CSV table of C-alpha atoms and ligand atoms in Angstrom, one decimal:
chain,number,residue,atom,x,y,z
A,1,UNK,CA,-18.2,-10.1,-2.8
A,2,UNK,CA,-21.7,-10.9,-1.4
A,3,UNK,CA,-23.7,-8.0,0.0
A,4,UNK,CA,-23.0,-7.2,3.7
A,5,UNK,CA,-24.3,-4.8,6.2
A,6,UNK,CA,-21.4,-3.2,8.1
A,7,UNK,CA,-22.0,-1.2,11.3
A,8,UNK,CA,-19.1,1.3,11.9
A,9,UNK,CA,-19.3,2.9,15.3
A,10,UNK,CA,-17.5,6.3,15.7
A,11,UNK,CA,-17.6,6.9,12.0
A,12,UNK,CA,-17.9,10.7,12.4
A,13,UNK,CA,-14.4,10.8,14.1
A,14,UNK,CA,-10.9,10.7,12.7
A,15,UNK,CA,-10.1,7.1,11.9
A,16,UNK,CA,-13.7,5.8,11.8
A,17,UNK,CA,-14.5,8.7,9.4
A,18,UNK,CA,-11.6,7.7,7.1
A,19,UNK,CA,-12.7,4.0,7.3
A,20,UNK,CA,-16.3,4.8,6.4
A,21,UNK,CA,-15.2,6.7,3.3
A,22,UNK,CA,-12.8,3.9,2.4
A,23,UNK,CA,-15.5,1.3,2.7
A,24,UNK,CA,-18.2,3.3,0.9
A,25,UNK,CA,-15.8,3.8,-2.0
A,26,UNK,CA,-14.3,0.3,-2.1
A,27,UNK,CA,-17.3,-1.8,-1.4
A,28,UNK,CA,-20.2,-0.3,-3.4
A,29,UNK,CA,-22.0,-3.6,-2.8
A,30,UNK,CA,-21.9,-3.3,1.0
A,31,UNK,CA,-24.2,-1.1,3.1
A,32,UNK,CA,-22.1,1.0,5.5
A,33,UNK,CA,-23.9,2.3,8.7
A,34,UNK,CA,-22.1,5.0,10.5
A,35,UNK,CA,-23.3,5.1,14.1
A,36,UNK,CA,-22.1,8.1,16.1
A,37,UNK,CA,-23.1,10.3,19.0
A,38,UNK,CA,-21.4,13.3,17.5
A,39,UNK,CA,-19.4,14.4,20.6
A,40,UNK,CA,-16.9,17.2,20.3
A,41,UNK,CA,-14.7,14.8,18.3
A,42,UNK,CA,-17.4,13.9,15.7
A,43,UNK,CA,-18.6,15.9,12.7
A,44,UNK,CA,-20.5,14.9,9.6
A,45,UNK,CA,-19.2,17.7,7.3
A,46,UNK,CA,-16.3,15.3,6.4
A,47,UNK,CA,-18.9,13.0,4.7
A,48,UNK,CA,-20.5,15.5,2.3
A,49,UNK,CA,-19.1,13.7,-0.7
A,50,UNK,CA,-20.4,10.2,0.3
A,51,UNK,CA,-23.7,11.3,1.8
A,52,UNK,CA,-25.6,11.0,-1.4
A,53,UNK,CA,-24.4,7.5,-2.1
A,54,UNK,CA,-27.0,4.8,-1.7
A,55,UNK,CA,-24.7,2.5,0.4
A,56,UNK,CA,-24.0,5.2,3.1
A,57,UNK,CA,-26.3,5.5,6.1
A,58,UNK,CA,-26.0,7.5,9.3
A,59,UNK,CA,-27.4,6.6,12.7
A,60,UNK,CA,-27.2,9.3,15.5
A,61,UNK,CA,-27.0,7.2,18.7
A,62,UNK,CA,-25.0,6.6,21.9
A,63,UNK,CA,-23.3,3.2,22.1
A,64,UNK,CA,-24.1,3.1,25.9
A,65,UNK,CA,-27.9,3.4,25.2
A,66,UNK,CA,-28.7,-0.3,25.3
A,67,UNK,CA,-32.3,-0.1,24.1
A,68,UNK,CA,-31.6,2.1,21.1
A,69,UNK,CA,-28.6,-0.1,20.1
A,70,UNK,CA,-30.6,-3.3,20.4
A,71,UNK,CA,-33.4,-1.8,18.3
A,72,UNK,CA,-31.0,-1.0,15.5
A,73,UNK,CA,-29.5,-4.4,15.6
A,74,UNK,CA,-33.0,-5.9,15.5
A,75,UNK,CA,-34.0,-3.7,12.6
A,76,UNK,CA,-30.9,-3.9,10.4
A,77,UNK,CA,-29.4,-7.3,11.2
A,78,UNK,CA,-25.8,-6.3,10.6
A,79,UNK,CA,-23.2,-8.8,9.4
A,80,UNK,CA,-20.1,-7.0,10.7
A,81,UNK,CA,-19.4,-4.5,13.5
A,82,UNK,CA,-16.2,-2.4,13.3
A,83,UNK,CA,-16.0,-0.6,16.6
A,84,UNK,CA,-14.1,2.7,16.7
A,85,UNK,CA,-16.4,4.8,19.0
A,86,UNK,CA,-14.4,5.9,22.0
A,87,UNK,CA,-13.1,8.8,24.0
A,88,UNK,CA,-9.6,8.9,22.4
A,89,UNK,CA,-7.5,11.7,23.9
A,90,UNK,CA,-5.0,10.8,26.7
A,91,UNK,CA,-4.9,14.4,28.1
A,92,UNK,CA,-8.6,14.6,28.5
A,93,UNK,CA,-8.6,11.2,30.3
A,94,UNK,CA,-6.1,12.5,32.8
A,95,UNK,CA,-8.3,15.5,33.7
A,96,UNK,CA,-11.6,13.7,33.5
A,97,UNK,CA,-11.5,9.9,33.4
A,98,UNK,CA,-15.2,9.0,34.1
A,99,UNK,CA,-16.5,9.5,30.5
A,100,UNK,CA,-13.7,7.2,29.3
A,101,UNK,CA,-15.0,4.3,31.4
A,102,UNK,CA,-18.6,5.0,30.4
A,103,UNK,CA,-18.0,5.1,26.6
A,104,UNK,CA,-15.0,2.9,26.2
A,105,UNK,CA,-15.9,0.1,28.6
A,106,UNK,CA,-19.7,0.2,29.1
A,107,UNK,CA,-20.3,1.2,25.4
A,108,UNK,CA,-18.2,-1.7,24.2
A,109,UNK,CA,-20.2,-4.1,26.5
A,110,UNK,CA,-23.5,-3.0,25.1
A,111,UNK,CA,-22.2,-3.6,21.5
A,112,UNK,CA,-20.9,-7.0,22.5
A,113,UNK,CA,-24.2,-8.0,24.0
A,114,UNK,CA,-26.1,-6.9,20.9
A,115,UNK,CA,-23.6,-8.6,18.6
A,116,UNK,CA,-24.0,-11.8,20.6
A,117,UNK,CA,-27.8,-11.6,20.6
A,118,UNK,CA,-28.0,-11.0,16.9
A,119,UNK,CA,-25.2,-13.4,15.9
A,120,UNK,CA,-23.1,-11.1,13.9
A,121,UNK,CA,-20.3,-12.7,11.8
A,122,UNK,CA,-17.4,-10.6,13.0
A,123,UNK,CA,-16.8,-8.0,15.8
A,124,UNK,CA,-13.7,-6.1,14.9
A,125,UNK,CA,-12.5,-4.1,17.9
A,126,UNK,CA,-10.2,-1.2,17.1
A,127,UNK,CA,-7.8,-0.9,19.9
A,128,UNK,CA,-4.4,0.7,20.4
A,129,UNK,CA,-0.7,-0.1,21.2
A,130,UNK,CA,-1.1,2.0,24.4
A,131,UNK,CA,-2.6,-1.0,26.1
A,132,UNK,CA,0.9,-2.4,26.3
A,133,UNK,CA,2.2,0.5,28.3
A,134,UNK,CA,5.6,1.9,27.4
A,135,UNK,CA,8.9,0.6,26.0
A,136,UNK,CA,12.3,2.0,27.0
A,137,UNK,CA,14.5,3.7,24.4
A,138,UNK,CA,16.3,0.5,23.3
A,139,UNK,CA,15.5,0.5,19.5
A,140,UNK,CA,15.6,-3.3,19.2
A,141,UNK,CA,12.5,-3.8,21.5
A,142,UNK,CA,8.9,-3.8,20.1
A,143,UNK,CA,5.4,-4.6,21.2
A,144,UNK,CA,4.2,-8.0,19.9
A,145,UNK,CA,0.8,-9.5,20.3
A,146,UNK,CA,2.2,-11.4,23.3
A,147,UNK,CA,3.5,-8.3,25.2
A,148,UNK,CA,2.0,-8.0,28.7
A,149,UNK,CA,-0.9,-5.5,29.0
A,150,UNK,CA,0.2,-2.7,31.3
A,151,UNK,CA,-1.7,0.5,30.4
A,152,UNK,CA,-0.5,3.8,32.0
A,153,UNK,CA,-3.3,6.3,31.4
A,154,UNK,CA,-7.0,6.2,32.3
A,155,UNK,CA,-7.6,6.2,28.5
A,156,UNK,CA,-5.4,3.2,27.9
A,157,UNK,CA,-6.7,1.4,30.9
A,158,UNK,CA,-10.2,1.9,29.6
A,159,UNK,CA,-9.2,0.5,26.1
A,160,UNK,CA,-7.4,-2.4,27.8
A,161,UNK,CA,-10.6,-3.2,29.8
A,162,UNK,CA,-12.6,-3.2,26.5
A,163,UNK,CA,-10.0,-5.5,24.9
A,164,UNK,CA,-10.4,-7.9,27.8
A,165,UNK,CA,-14.2,-7.9,27.5
A,166,UNK,CA,-14.0,-8.6,23.7
A,167,UNK,CA,-11.7,-11.5,24.4
A,168,UNK,CA,-14.0,-12.8,27.2
A,169,UNK,CA,-17.0,-12.7,24.9
A,170,UNK,CA,-15.1,-14.8,22.4
A,171,UNK,CA,-14.0,-17.3,25.0
A,172,UNK,CA,-17.3,-17.5,26.8
A,173,UNK,CA,-19.9,-17.1,24.1
A,174,UNK,CA,-17.9,-18.0,21.0
A,175,UNK,CA,-18.5,-14.5,19.5
A,176,UNK,CA,-16.4,-14.2,16.3
A,177,UNK,CA,-13.9,-11.4,17.0
A,178,UNK,CA,-10.6,-9.7,16.1
A,179,UNK,CA,-8.8,-7.1,18.2
A,180,UNK,CA,-6.4,-4.7,16.5
A,181,UNK,CA,-3.8,-2.7,18.2
A,182,UNK,CA,-2.5,0.1,16.0
A,183,UNK,CA,0.2,2.7,16.6
A,184,UNK,CA,-0.3,6.5,16.4
A,185,UNK,CA,-2.3,7.5,13.4
A,186,UNK,CA,-2.1,10.7,11.4
A,187,UNK,CA,-3.7,12.0,8.2
A,188,UNK,CA,-6.8,13.9,7.0
A,189,UNK,CA,-9.5,14.9,9.5
A,190,UNK,CA,-7.3,14.3,12.6
A,191,UNK,CA,-8.7,16.4,15.4
A,192,UNK,CA,-6.4,19.3,16.2
A,193,UNK,CA,-6.0,18.4,19.9
A,194,UNK,CA,-3.5,15.7,18.9
A,195,UNK,CA,0.2,16.4,18.3
A,196,UNK,CA,0.4,16.4,14.5
A,197,UNK,CA,-2.7,18.4,13.6
A,198,UNK,CA,-2.2,20.7,16.6
A,199,UNK,CA,1.3,21.5,15.4
A,200,UNK,CA,0.3,22.0,11.7
A,201,UNK,CA,-2.7,24.3,12.6
A,202,UNK,CA,-0.7,26.3,15.1
A,203,UNK,CA,2.4,26.7,12.9
A,204,UNK,CA,0.2,27.9,10.1
A,205,UNK,CA,-1.2,30.5,12.4
A,206,UNK,CA,2.3,31.4,13.7
A,207,UNK,CA,1.3,30.3,17.2
A,208,UNK,CA,3.5,28.6,19.9
A,209,UNK,CA,3.6,24.8,19.7
A,210,UNK,CA,3.5,23.0,23.1
A,211,UNK,CA,6.0,20.2,23.5
A,212,UNK,CA,5.7,18.1,26.6
A,213,UNK,CA,8.8,17.5,28.8
A,214,UNK,CA,12.0,17.3,26.8
A,215,UNK,CA,10.3,16.3,23.5
A,216,UNK,CA,12.3,13.0,23.4
A,217,UNK,CA,9.3,10.6,23.9
A,218,UNK,CA,8.9,8.4,20.8
A,219,UNK,CA,5.8,7.5,18.9
A,220,UNK,CA,5.4,5.1,16.0
A,221,UNK,CA,3.4,6.8,13.3
A,222,UNK,CA,1.1,5.3,10.7
A,223,UNK,CA,-0.9,7.1,8.0
A,224,UNK,CA,-4.6,6.5,8.6
A,225,UNK,CA,-5.1,5.2,5.0
A,226,UNK,CA,-2.7,2.3,5.9
A,227,UNK,CA,-4.7,1.6,9.1
A,228,UNK,CA,-7.9,1.4,7.0
A,229,UNK,CA,-6.3,-1.2,4.6
A,230,UNK,CA,-5.2,-3.2,7.5
A,231,UNK,CA,-8.7,-3.2,9.1
A,232,UNK,CA,-10.2,-4.2,5.7
A,233,UNK,CA,-7.9,-7.1,5.5
A,234,UNK,CA,-8.4,-8.3,9.1
A,235,UNK,CA,-12.2,-7.8,8.8
A,236,UNK,CA,-12.3,-10.2,5.8
A,237,UNK,CA,-9.3,-12.5,6.4
A,238,UNK,CA,-8.4,-12.2,10.1
A,239,UNK,CA,-8.3,-15.5,11.9
A,240,UNK,CA,-11.2,-15.7,14.4
A,241,UNK,CA,-10.2,-14.8,18.0
A,242,UNK,CA,-6.8,-13.3,17.0
A,243,UNK,CA,-5.2,-10.1,18.0
A,244,UNK,CA,-3.2,-8.1,15.3
A,245,UNK,CA,-0.8,-5.3,15.9
A,246,UNK,CA,-0.7,-2.6,13.2
A,247,UNK,CA,2.3,-0.4,12.6
A,248,UNK,CA,4.8,0.5,9.8
A,249,UNK,CA,8.1,1.1,11.6
A,250,UNK,CA,8.0,4.9,11.6
A,251,UNK,CA,9.4,5.8,15.0
A,252,UNK,CA,10.1,9.5,15.7
A,253,UNK,CA,10.7,11.6,18.7
A,254,UNK,CA,8.1,14.3,19.3
A,255,UNK,CA,10.7,17.0,18.6
A,256,UNK,CA,11.6,15.3,15.3
A,257,UNK,CA,7.9,15.4,14.3
A,258,UNK,CA,7.4,19.0,15.3
A,259,UNK,CA,10.6,20.1,13.6
A,260,UNK,CA,9.7,18.3,10.3
A,261,UNK,CA,6.4,20.1,10.2
A,262,UNK,CA,8.0,23.5,11.0
A,263,UNK,CA,10.7,23.0,8.4
A,264,UNK,CA,8.3,21.9,5.7
A,265,UNK,CA,6.1,25.0,6.3
A,266,UNK,CA,9.1,27.3,6.2
A,267,UNK,CA,8.6,28.6,9.7
A,268,UNK,CA,10.9,29.1,12.7
A,269,UNK,CA,11.9,26.6,15.4
A,270,UNK,CA,11.3,29.5,17.9
A,271,UNK,CA,7.6,28.5,17.8
A,272,UNK,CA,8.5,25.4,19.9
A,273,UNK,CA,7.6,25.9,23.5
A,274,UNK,CA,8.5,23.3,26.1
A,275,UNK,CA,5.8,22.9,28.7
A,276,UNK,CA,5.2,20.7,31.7
A,277,UNK,CA,5.3,17.0,31.0
A,278,UNK,CA,2.1,14.9,30.7
A,279,UNK,CA,1.4,12.9,33.8
A,280,UNK,CA,2.5,9.2,33.4
A,281,UNK,CA,3.8,10.1,29.9
A,282,UNK,CA,4.8,6.8,28.2
A,283,UNK,CA,8.4,7.0,26.9
A,284,UNK,CA,8.2,5.0,23.7
A,285,UNK,CA,5.8,3.0,21.5
A,286,UNK,CA,7.0,0.7,18.7
A,287,UNK,CA,5.0,-2.0,16.9
A,288,UNK,CA,6.2,-5.3,15.6
A,289,UNK,CA,3.7,-5.9,12.7
A,290,UNK,CA,5.1,-9.3,11.5
A,291,UNK,CA,1.8,-11.2,12.2
A,292,UNK,CA,-0.2,-8.8,10.0
A,293,UNK,CA,2.5,-8.7,7.3
A,294,UNK,CA,2.1,-12.5,7.1
A,295,UNK,CA,-1.6,-12.0,6.5
A,296,UNK,CA,-0.6,-10.0,3.4
A,297,UNK,CA,-0.6,-6.3,4.6
A,298,UNK,CA,1.8,-3.7,3.3
A,299,UNK,CA,1.5,0.1,4.0
A,300,UNK,CA,1.9,2.5,1.1
A,301,UNK,CA,3.2,5.5,3.1
A,302,UNK,CA,6.3,6.0,5.1
A,303,UNK,CA,6.5,8.9,7.5
A,304,UNK,CA,8.2,11.2,5.0
A,305,UNK,CA,5.6,10.7,2.3
A,306,UNK,CA,2.7,10.5,4.7
A,307,UNK,CA,3.5,13.7,6.5
A,308,UNK,CA,3.8,15.6,3.2
A,309,UNK,CA,0.4,14.4,2.1
A,310,UNK,CA,-1.0,15.3,5.5
A,311,UNK,CA,0.4,18.8,5.5
A,312,UNK,CA,-0.9,19.5,2.0
A,313,UNK,CA,-4.3,18.2,3.1
A,314,UNK,CA,-4.4,20.7,6.1
A,315,UNK,CA,-3.3,23.5,3.7
A,316,UNK,CA,-6.1,22.7,1.4
A,317,UNK,CA,-8.8,22.1,4.1
A,318,UNK,CA,-8.4,25.1,6.3
A,319,UNK,CA,-12.2,25.6,6.5
A,320,UNK,CA,-12.5,22.2,8.2
A,321,UNK,CA,-10.1,22.7,11.0
A,322,UNK,CA,-10.8,26.5,11.4
A,323,UNK,CA,-14.4,25.6,12.2
A,324,UNK,CA,-13.1,23.3,15.0
A,325,UNK,CA,-10.4,25.5,16.6
A,326,UNK,CA,-12.7,28.6,16.7
A,327,UNK,CA,-15.3,26.9,18.9
A,328,UNK,CA,-15.3,25.4,22.4
A,329,UNK,CA,-11.8,24.1,21.5
A,330,UNK,CA,-10.5,27.5,22.5
A,331,UNK,CA,-11.6,26.9,26.1
A,332,UNK,CA,-10.1,23.4,26.1
A,333,UNK,CA,-6.8,24.7,24.8
A,334,UNK,CA,-6.5,27.5,27.4
A,335,UNK,CA,-7.3,25.1,30.2
A,336,UNK,CA,-4.9,22.5,29.0
A,337,UNK,CA,-1.9,24.7,28.1
A,338,UNK,CA,-2.5,27.9,30.1
A,339,UNK,CA,-1.4,30.1,27.1
B,401,LIG,P1,-11.9,10.3,17.6
B,401,LIG,O1,-11.9,10.9,19.0
B,401,LIG,O2,-11.5,11.2,16.5
B,401,LIG,O3,-13.4,9.8,17.3
B,401,LIG,C1,-14.2,9.2,18.1
B,401,LIG,C2,-15.6,9.1,17.6
B,401,LIG,O4,-16.5,8.4,18.5
B,401,LIG,C3,-16.3,10.5,17.4
B,401,LIG,O5,-16.9,10.6,16.2
B,401,LIG,C4,-17.3,10.5,18.6
B,401,LIG,O6,-18.4,11.4,18.3
B,401,LIG,C5,-17.7,9.1,18.7
B,401,LIG,N1,-18.2,8.7,20.0
B,401,LIG,C6,-17.7,9.0,21.2
B,401,LIG,N2,-18.5,8.6,22.2
B,401,LIG,C7,-19.5,7.9,21.6
B,401,LIG,C8,-20.7,7.2,22.1
B,401,LIG,N3,-20.9,7.1,23.4
B,401,LIG,N4,-21.5,6.7,21.2
B,401,LIG,C9,-21.3,6.8,19.8
B,401,LIG,N5,-20.2,7.5,19.3
B,401,LIG,C10,-19.4,8.0,20.2
B,401,LIG,O7,-11.1,9.0,17.7
B,401,LIG,P2,-10.0,8.4,16.7
B,401,LIG,O8,-8.7,9.0,17.0
B,401,LIG,O9,-10.6,8.3,15.4
B,401,LIG,O10,-9.9,6.9,17.3
B,401,LIG,C11,-10.9,5.9,16.9
B,401,LIG,C12,-10.6,4.6,17.6
B,401,LIG,O11,-9.3,4.1,17.2
B,401,LIG,C13,-10.6,4.7,19.1
B,401,LIG,O12,-11.2,3.5,19.6
B,401,LIG,C14,-9.2,4.7,19.5
B,401,LIG,O13,-8.9,4.1,20.8
B,401,LIG,C15,-8.5,3.9,18.4
B,401,LIG,N6,-7.1,4.2,18.1
B,401,LIG,C16,-6.8,5.5,17.8
B,401,LIG,C17,-5.4,5.8,17.4
B,401,LIG,C18,-5.0,7.2,17.1
B,401,LIG,O14,-3.8,7.4,16.8
B,401,LIG,N7,-5.9,8.2,17.1
B,401,LIG,C19,-4.5,4.7,17.3
B,401,LIG,C20,-4.9,3.4,17.6
B,401,LIG,C21,-6.2,3.2,18.0
B,402,LIG,O1,0.5,19.3,22.9
B,402,LIG,C1,1.0,18.2,22.9
B,402,LIG,N1,2.4,18.2,23.1
B,402,LIG,C2,3.1,17.0,23.1
B,402,LIG,O2,4.3,17.0,23.3
B,402,LIG,C3,0.3,17.0,22.7
B,402,LIG,C4,-1.1,17.0,22.4
B,402,LIG,C5,1.1,15.8,22.7
B,402,LIG,N2,2.4,15.8,22.9
B,402,LIG,C6,3.1,14.5,22.9
B,402,LIG,C7,2.5,13.5,23.8
B,402,LIG,C8,2.9,12.2,23.1
B,402,LIG,O3,4.2,11.8,23.4
B,402,LIG,O4,3.1,14.0,21.6
B,402,LIG,C9,2.9,12.6,21.6
B,402,LIG,C10,1.6,12.3,20.8
B,402,LIG,O5,0.5,12.8,21.7
B,402,LIG,P1,-1.0,12.6,21.2
B,402,LIG,O6,-1.1,13.2,19.8
B,402,LIG,O7,-1.9,13.1,22.3
B,402,LIG,O8,-1.1,11.0,21.0
B,402,LIG,P2,-0.9,9.8,22.1
B,402,LIG,O9,-1.0,10.3,23.4
B,402,LIG,O10,0.4,9.1,21.7
B,402,LIG,O11,-2.2,8.9,21.7
B,402,LIG,C11,-2.6,8.7,20.3
B,402,LIG,O12,-2.1,7.5,19.8
B,402,LIG,C12,-2.7,6.3,20.4
B,402,LIG,C13,-4.1,8.7,20.2
B,402,LIG,O13,-4.6,10.0,20.7
B,402,LIG,C14,-4.7,7.6,20.9
B,402,LIG,O14,-6.2,7.6,20.8
B,402,LIG,C15,-4.2,6.3,20.4
B,402,LIG,O15,-4.7,5.2,21.1
């Protein structure tokens, strides 16, 4: 493989962080630049092991800051951009949508402009299945790449807007792009505001676990490692201009997910606390990954093996998540759940 410079935005967060580690380890010949603003969701302690490697570089910057972003593109002349940086939590977008438009829409536009100006070879835009809206509970229906875009939350509307901008830069300026739409991720370094890490951390502390509505909403879960291998494949082999759905057929109701975690930690189902439903709560997500499978992708985890690996990781890395849930997270949690 010839040497490449890869700009990864949002590489201090959950999926971007896993991807940065994956790339640093698997492509010693590439230079990996992690550009991140270090918001509440970003932390660099996760990268202690790769920090000393010569092919890892960190840039502390805001993707909305046009001048700074252009300066880095001018200086480094990146080959690839893999764009994860975003506000990512649906509940936060319901209480405060503005920052989602700023980061997810305007930030993406700045990166597209710089990528166009400096003629990068691939802009890989990491998006989500939530842009398709919701499915009903008929298990034979799936999101394909042709499914109509119909986002429900301010978060998913902001991601949809950025997808459309990426598509427009391809159509108008011939920018080489791929857009990926992945299902719900889980795994190491998942921020404990999201259902799975929130449940694991609270069950381990014998605290109530909030389940929205009746707990019957369905999500399609993919281990973050399998998301990384899919992105690697699409970055190198994805057909220019194409959208790829990413998912591994692991649909579970939220109650099934929470019960699996409780059971595997040997705790009581009494910890489950039904709370008011999320506004505009999408009923069900389910991905048809046929197009990506045809490109040659196969996940290594199913939900049973992946959740076991993840629970073990949280048991072995209490320091990481304790440092998060003891800070400003406490104020967020009280405001969000009122208990
Ligand atoms: P995350 O919230 O864990 O991390 C986001 C990162 O972006 C953080 O490190 C944060 O500091 C950084 N960031 C935020 N604003 C920034 C800015 N203005 N400039 C630079 N950096 C900034 O998110 P995640 O769950 O890892 O999601 C990453 C991407 O993957 C997002 O684009 C999200 O839409 C997409 N995605 C997530 C999932 C999922 O299940 N979590 C599924 C599909 C797609
Ligand atoms: O406390 C909770 N109780 C609960 O019942 C939380 C935080 C969530 N839920 C439910 C809502 C959802 O049906 O669990 C499900 C999963 O919720 P989240 O973990 O917040 O994920 P979701 O809203 O599905 O979005 C995630 O997947 C798609 C990511 O956060 C997005 O960034 C990604 O695009």
